[in-house]
Coordinates of C-alpha atoms and ligand atoms in Angstrom, one line a residue:
M27 CA 0.0 0.1 0.0
K28 CA 1.2 3.5 -0.9
F29 CA 1.2 6.5 1.9
G30 CA -2.1 8.0 1.2
T31 CA -3.9 4.6 1.4
K32 CA -2.3 3.6 4.3
A33 CA -3.2 6.9 5.9
I34 CA -6.9 6.2 5.6
H35 CA -6.8 2.1 5.8
A36 CA -3.7 0.6 7.6
G37 CA -5.0 -1.0 10.8
I38 CA -8.4 0.3 10.5
E39 CA -11.5 -1.9 10.4
P40 CA -15.1 -1.2 10.6
D41 CA -16.0 -1.8 14.2
P42 CA -17.4 -5.1 14.5
S43 CA -20.2 -4.5 17.2
S44 CA -22.1 -1.9 14.9
G45 CA -20.3 -1.6 11.3
A46 CA -19.3 2.0 12.2
I47 CA -16.9 3.0 9.8
M48 CA -15.1 5.4 11.9
T49 CA -13.0 3.8 15.2
P50 CA -15.3 4.6 18.1
I51 CA -14.0 6.6 21.1
F52 CA -13.8 3.9 23.9
Q53 CA -14.2 6.0 26.7
T54 CA -13.9 3.5 29.4
S55 CA -11.5 3.1 32.2
T56 CA -11.8 -0.8 32.6
Y57 CA -13.5 -3.9 30.8
V58 CA -15.6 -6.7 32.1
Q59 CA -14.1 -10.1 32.4
D60 CA -16.1 -13.5 31.9
A61 CA -13.9 -15.0 34.4
P62 CA -11.1 -14.0 36.6
G63 CA -8.2 -13.8 33.7
V64 CA -10.8 -14.5 31.0
H65 CA -11.1 -11.5 28.9
K66 CA -10.9 -9.9 25.2
G67 CA -7.4 -8.7 25.6
Y68 CA -8.6 -5.7 27.6
E69 CA -8.2 -5.4 31.0
Y70 CA -7.6 -1.8 32.3
A71 CA -7.4 1.5 29.9
R72 CA -4.1 2.6 31.3
T73 CA -2.6 -0.7 30.0
Q74 CA -4.9 -0.8 26.5
N75 CA -7.6 0.8 25.0
P76 CA -9.0 -0.2 21.5
T77 CA -9.2 3.6 20.1
R78 CA -5.3 3.4 20.9
T79 CA -4.8 0.0 19.3
V80 CA -6.1 1.3 16.2
L81 CA -3.9 4.5 16.3
E82 CA -0.7 2.6 17.2
K83 CA -1.3 0.2 14.2
N84 CA -1.8 3.0 11.9
L85 CA 1.2 4.9 12.8
A86 CA 3.4 2.0 12.7
A87 CA 2.3 1.6 9.1
L88 CA 3.0 5.1 8.2
E89 CA 6.5 4.8 9.6
N90 CA 7.2 1.6 8.1
G91 CA 7.7 -0.1 11.5
K92 CA 6.4 -3.0 13.1
R93 CA 5.4 -1.4 16.7
A94 CA 4.2 2.0 17.7
I95 CA 3.5 3.2 21.1
C96 CA 1.6 6.4 21.9
F97 CA 1.9 8.8 24.7
S98 CA -0.1 11.6 26.0
S99 CA 2.5 14.2 24.5
G100 CA 5.5 14.4 22.4
L101 CA 7.6 15.1 25.4
A102 CA 6.0 12.0 27.3
A103 CA 7.5 10.0 24.3
L104 CA 10.9 11.4 24.6
D105 CA 10.5 11.0 28.3
A106 CA 9.7 7.3 28.0
I107 CA 12.7 7.0 25.5
L108 CA 15.2 8.3 28.1
K109 CA 13.7 6.1 31.0
T110 CA 15.4 3.1 28.7
L111 CA 18.9 4.8 29.4
N112 CA 20.8 3.9 32.8
P113 CA 23.1 6.3 34.9
G114 CA 26.5 6.5 33.4
D115 CA 24.9 6.4 29.9
E116 CA 25.5 9.2 27.2
L117 CA 23.2 10.6 24.5
I118 CA 24.4 12.7 21.7
S119 CA 22.1 15.1 20.4
T120 CA 21.8 17.9 17.6
N121 CA 22.5 21.3 19.1
D122 CA 19.5 23.2 17.8
L123 CA 17.0 20.9 18.9
Y124 CA 13.1 21.4 20.0
G125 CA 13.6 23.8 23.3
G126 CA 11.5 21.4 25.5
S127 CA 13.6 18.5 24.5
Y128 CA 16.5 20.2 25.6
R129 CA 15.1 21.0 28.7
L130 CA 13.8 17.4 29.4
M131 CA 17.2 16.0 28.8
N132 CA 19.5 18.7 30.4
S133 CA 17.4 20.0 33.4
L134 CA 15.6 16.7 34.4
Y135 CA 17.5 13.6 33.2
G136 CA 21.1 15.3 33.7
K137 CA 20.3 15.1 37.5
Y138 CA 19.7 11.2 37.1
G139 CA 23.4 10.7 36.1
I140 CA 22.7 10.5 32.2
K141 CA 25.3 12.7 30.4
F142 CA 24.1 14.9 27.4
H143 CA 26.3 16.4 24.4
F144 CA 24.7 18.9 21.9
V145 CA 26.6 18.8 18.7
A146 CA 26.2 20.3 15.3
M147 CA 25.3 17.2 13.4
D148 CA 25.3 18.7 9.9
N149 CA 28.9 18.1 10.3
M150 CA 29.8 14.4 10.9
S151 CA 33.1 14.8 12.5
D152 CA 32.0 16.5 15.4
L153 CA 29.6 13.6 16.1
E154 CA 32.3 11.1 15.6
Q155 CA 34.8 12.9 18.1
T156 CA 32.2 12.8 20.8
I157 CA 31.2 9.0 20.5
N158 CA 32.8 7.1 23.3
E159 CA 32.4 3.7 25.1
N160 CA 29.6 5.1 27.1
T161 CA 27.4 6.6 24.2
K162 CA 24.1 4.7 24.2
M163 CA 21.6 6.9 21.9
I164 CA 22.1 9.5 19.2
W165 CA 19.3 11.9 18.8
V166 CA 18.6 13.4 15.5
E167 CA 16.0 16.1 14.8
T168 CA 15.8 16.9 11.0
P169 CA 15.2 19.5 9.9
T170 CA 16.1 20.9 13.0
N171 CA 14.0 23.8 14.8
P172 CA 14.0 26.6 14.1
M173 CA 17.3 26.9 12.0
L174 CA 16.0 24.4 9.4
N175 CA 19.6 22.7 9.3
I176 CA 19.4 19.0 7.7
V177 CA 21.2 16.1 9.2
D178 CA 22.2 13.2 7.0
I179 CA 20.1 10.2 9.0
K180 CA 21.5 7.6 6.7
A181 CA 25.0 8.9 7.2
V182 CA 24.7 9.0 11.2
C183 CA 23.1 5.4 11.0
D184 CA 26.2 4.3 9.0
L185 CA 28.8 6.0 11.4
V186 CA 27.3 3.7 14.6
K187 CA 26.6 0.6 12.3
G188 CA 27.8 -2.6 14.4
K189 CA 28.1 -0.2 17.7
D190 CA 25.6 -0.8 20.7
I191 CA 24.4 2.6 20.0
Q192 CA 20.5 3.5 18.8
V193 CA 19.8 6.2 16.5
C194 CA 16.5 7.8 17.3
V195 CA 15.0 10.4 15.0
D196 CA 12.4 13.2 16.0
N197 CA 10.4 13.2 12.9
T198 CA 7.8 15.8 13.9
F199 CA 9.1 18.4 11.6
A200 CA 9.0 16.5 8.4
S201 CA 6.0 14.0 9.0
P202 CA 5.9 10.3 8.0
Y203 CA 4.6 11.6 4.7
L204 CA 8.0 13.4 3.9
Q205 CA 10.4 11.2 5.8
T206 CA 10.6 7.7 6.8
P207 CA 14.1 7.4 9.3
L208 CA 13.5 3.5 9.7
D209 CA 14.0 3.0 6.1
L210 CA 17.2 5.1 6.4
G211 CA 18.6 2.9 9.2
A212 CA 17.4 4.5 12.3
D213 CA 16.2 2.3 15.4
I214 CA 13.4 4.7 16.7
V215 CA 11.3 7.3 15.4
M216 CA 9.6 9.9 17.7
H217 CA 6.8 12.2 17.0
S218 CA 5.0 15.3 18.5
A219 CA 1.5 14.0 16.7
T220 CA 0.2 17.6 18.2
K221 CA 2.0 18.9 15.0
Y222 CA 1.7 17.6 11.2
I223 CA 0.3 14.2 12.5
G224 CA -2.7 15.7 14.2
G225 CA -2.6 18.8 11.9
H226 CA -5.7 20.8 13.2
S227 CA -4.1 22.2 16.3
D228 CA -6.6 20.4 18.4
V229 CA -4.8 17.8 20.5
I230 CA -1.5 17.2 22.4
H231 CA -0.1 13.6 21.7
G232 CA 3.1 11.8 21.2
C233 CA 4.4 8.6 19.8
V234 CA 7.3 6.4 19.2
V235 CA 7.9 3.7 16.4
T236 CA 10.3 1.1 15.7
N237 CA 11.0 -2.3 14.3
D238 CA 12.9 -3.5 17.4
E239 CA 10.5 -5.9 19.2
S240 CA 12.5 -5.8 22.3
F241 CA 12.9 -2.1 22.5
A242 CA 9.0 -1.9 21.7
D243 CA 8.3 -4.1 24.7
Q244 CA 10.4 -1.9 27.0
L245 CA 8.4 1.2 26.0
Q246 CA 5.1 -0.5 26.4
Y247 CA 6.1 -1.8 29.8
I248 CA 7.2 1.9 30.5
Q249 CA 3.9 3.3 28.9
N250 CA 1.9 1.3 31.5
A251 CA 4.4 1.5 34.4
A252 CA 4.9 5.5 34.1
G253 CA 1.4 5.8 32.6
A254 CA 1.6 8.9 30.4
V255 CA -1.1 7.5 28.1
P256 CA -3.4 9.3 25.9
G257 CA -7.0 9.4 26.4
P258 CA -9.2 7.7 23.8
Q259 CA -10.6 11.1 22.3
D260 CA -7.4 12.3 21.9
C261 CA -6.4 9.2 19.9
F262 CA -9.7 9.5 17.9
L263 CA -8.8 13.1 16.9
V264 CA -4.9 11.7 15.9
L265 CA -6.6 9.1 13.7
R266 CA -8.9 11.8 12.2
G267 CA -5.9 14.0 11.6
I268 CA -4.3 11.5 9.5
K269 CA -6.8 10.8 7.0
T270 CA -5.7 14.1 5.4
M271 CA -1.9 14.3 6.4
H272 CA -0.8 13.6 3.0
V273 CA -3.0 16.2 1.5
R274 CA -2.1 18.7 4.2
V275 CA 1.3 18.3 4.2
Q276 CA 1.9 18.5 0.4
R277 CA 0.0 22.0 0.3
S278 CA 2.0 23.3 3.1
C279 CA 5.1 22.4 1.4
E280 CA 4.0 24.1 -1.9
N281 CA 3.2 27.1 -0.2
A282 CA 6.0 27.1 1.8
A283 CA 8.3 27.1 -1.4
I284 CA 6.5 30.1 -2.7
I285 CA 6.6 32.0 0.7
A286 CA 10.3 31.2 1.2
E287 CA 10.9 32.6 -2.6
F288 CA 9.0 35.7 -1.6
L289 CA 10.9 36.4 1.6
D290 CA 14.3 35.8 0.1
A291 CA 13.8 38.6 -2.6
H292 CA 12.1 40.8 0.0
P293 CA 14.6 44.0 0.7
K294 CA 13.9 44.0 4.6
V295 CA 14.8 40.3 4.9
S296 CA 18.4 39.6 5.6
K297 CA 18.3 35.7 5.2
T298 CA 15.8 33.2 4.5
Y299 CA 16.2 29.8 5.9
Y300 CA 14.7 26.9 4.0
P301 CA 16.0 23.5 3.0
G302 CA 14.4 23.8 -0.6
F303 CA 17.0 26.3 -1.7
K304 CA 19.7 25.0 -3.9
N305 CA 22.4 27.1 -2.0
H306 CA 21.3 25.7 1.6
P307 CA 24.0 23.7 2.7
G308 CA 21.5 20.8 3.6
H309 CA 19.8 20.7 0.2
A310 CA 21.2 17.8 -1.4
V311 CA 20.6 15.6 1.8
A312 CA 17.1 17.0 2.1
A313 CA 16.4 16.1 -1.7
K314 CA 17.6 12.5 -1.1
Q315 CA 15.8 11.8 2.4
M316 CA 12.7 13.9 2.1
R317 CA 9.9 13.7 -0.4
M318 CA 9.3 17.5 -0.5
F319 CA 11.0 20.6 1.8
G320 CA 8.7 20.6 4.5
G321 CA 6.4 23.5 5.7
M322 CA 8.6 25.6 7.9
V323 CA 10.6 28.5 6.9
S324 CA 12.5 30.9 9.2
F325 CA 13.9 34.3 8.4
D326 CA 15.9 37.2 9.9
L327 CA 15.6 40.9 9.3
V328 CA 18.2 43.4 7.7
D329 CA 18.2 45.7 10.7
G330 CA 17.9 42.7 13.1
S331 CA 16.6 44.2 16.5
E332 CA 13.9 42.4 18.6
K333 CA 12.0 45.6 18.2
N334 CA 11.6 45.3 14.3
A335 CA 10.9 41.5 14.8
N336 CA 8.0 42.5 17.0
A337 CA 6.8 44.9 14.4
V338 CA 6.4 42.1 12.0
L339 CA 5.3 39.5 14.7
S340 CA 2.2 41.9 15.8
N341 CA 1.1 42.9 12.3
T342 CA 0.1 40.0 10.7
H343 CA -3.5 39.0 10.5
L344 CA -3.5 35.5 8.8
F345 CA -0.5 34.2 10.5
S346 CA -1.3 34.0 14.1
L347 CA 1.3 34.6 16.6
A348 CA 1.6 31.3 18.5
E349 CA 3.8 28.3 19.4
S350 CA 3.3 25.3 17.6
L351 CA 3.3 24.1 14.1
G352 CA 1.9 21.8 11.5
G353 CA -1.5 22.9 11.7
V354 CA -3.9 23.7 8.8
E355 CA -3.6 27.4 9.5
S356 CA -0.4 29.6 9.4
L357 CA 1.5 30.3 12.8
I358 CA 4.3 32.9 13.3
G359 CA 6.8 32.8 16.4
H360 CA 9.7 34.3 17.5
P361 CA 12.0 31.4 19.0
A362 CA 14.2 33.7 21.1
S363 CA 11.3 34.5 23.4
M364 CA 8.8 31.5 22.8
T365 CA 10.0 27.9 21.8
H366 CA 13.6 28.6 22.7
A367 CA 13.5 31.0 25.8
S368 CA 14.7 28.1 28.1
I369 CA 18.1 27.7 25.9
P370 CA 20.7 30.2 27.2
R371 CA 21.2 33.2 24.8
E372 CA 24.9 32.3 24.1
E373 CA 23.8 29.2 23.2
R374 CA 21.2 30.3 20.6
L375 CA 23.3 32.9 19.2
K376 CA 26.0 30.4 18.3
V377 CA 23.5 28.4 15.9
G378 CA 22.0 31.9 14.3
L379 CA 18.9 31.9 16.5
T380 CA 19.0 35.8 16.9
D381 CA 16.8 38.1 18.8
S382 CA 15.1 39.0 15.6
L383 CA 14.8 35.4 13.8
I384 CA 11.0 34.8 13.0
R385 CA 9.7 31.2 12.4
L386 CA 6.7 30.3 10.1
S387 CA 4.7 27.5 9.9
I388 CA 2.9 27.3 6.8
G389 CA -0.7 26.3 6.6
I390 CA -2.9 25.5 3.8
E391 CA -4.4 28.6 3.2
D392 CA -4.4 30.3 -0.4
V393 CA -0.7 31.2 -0.7
D394 CA -1.6 34.8 -2.3
D395 CA -3.2 35.7 0.9
L396 CA -0.4 34.5 2.9
K397 CA 2.1 36.4 0.9
N398 CA 0.0 39.7 1.4
D399 CA -0.3 39.1 4.9
L400 CA 3.5 39.2 5.4
A401 CA 4.2 41.8 2.7
H402 CA 1.9 44.0 4.9
A403 CA 3.6 43.0 8.3
L404 CA 7.1 43.7 6.8
D405 CA 5.9 47.2 5.6
Q406 CA 5.4 48.2 9.3
I407 CA 9.0 48.0 10.1
Ligands
PLP28 C1 6.4 20.2 19.9 C2 7.7 19.2 19.5 C3 8.0 18.3 20.7 C4 7.1 18.1 21.9 O1 5.9 17.9 21.6 P1 4.5 17.9 22.5 O2 3.6 17.4 22.0 O3 4.4 19.4 22.5 O4 4.9 17.5 24.0 C5 9.0 17.6 20.7 N1 9.6 17.8 19.4 C6 9.6 18.6 18.3 C7 10.5 18.8 17.2 C8 8.5 19.3 18.3 O5 7.9 20.3 17.3

């Protein structure tokens, strides 16, 4: 089955009790047993829920994986993955990763004796030099947030082949429609399904997909033992969002390409970050590992002050000033004060994340209206 068909059909059957074509929301905490230990595979809803089971089967198919495990948020999914590590273990991550992931790793897991390194992974030699005998996991985010750097997933996997090191890819920015890391050799894929997978800005949700059965068993154990499970209504919303993911993401990408060209040519824009540009340092790798170049665009201003950034941020009407991404509506954000406020300023500046950097999540509105909205906002500087 190809992607668009899997999005709508994989793992999904009409409800056997009624024929309902849509997966029911099994809003229940427990299941009645015929006799002690005799049940239909469902005992208690932290452990299993039929709405969640359908979603997990569907997500596994979309990432070309064997198993998916769902969580109450993207960070709960990362949290479960980090719980598989032990004190003394080391994890190497991309250096311009999602601010919340950085916070969870450094501030919370750092104190449990796990060591984190943050390196620029668009340069393989930095990564190679950081690997040592305690390295247990490599955390890849690509395209990165908000600088839209590209990491070569296959090159990272090849580098650690044969070593006891797991490669995990946060695939949130690409979505499984654009990029399937397991096919490139990654061991684990993680998503904030809050973004492109859900796609309608109406649910917080996370998932992990893998082909490694024993790792999946560990995660399922953690899912039940720690209990950060999504509710059935949230699973339903994600399932519903997935049915249009390929159409939504395709349109977002088409719009983003047009917006990126527009910004690049604008006299008040000093730099536009978009992996679809031929002169973007990660363009060739992106073209190889992604189906299209994504719906995210970041840009900086010629007179790069926070005041000018604020003028743009507060004068768009269609682009809403908000955190998050990947919904049908376009969003505009200021990473320095919003998503990346928990990262120290010196660290931010090192990767080009200035006080005037603006990040766009391009939605699926009419692109002419989006362009006019940005043109008007840039005129206010
Ligand atoms: C949003 C996001 C997360 C965190 O997901 P939540 O669902 O908000 O917990 C992790 N990684 C990336 C790249 C994200 O964009």
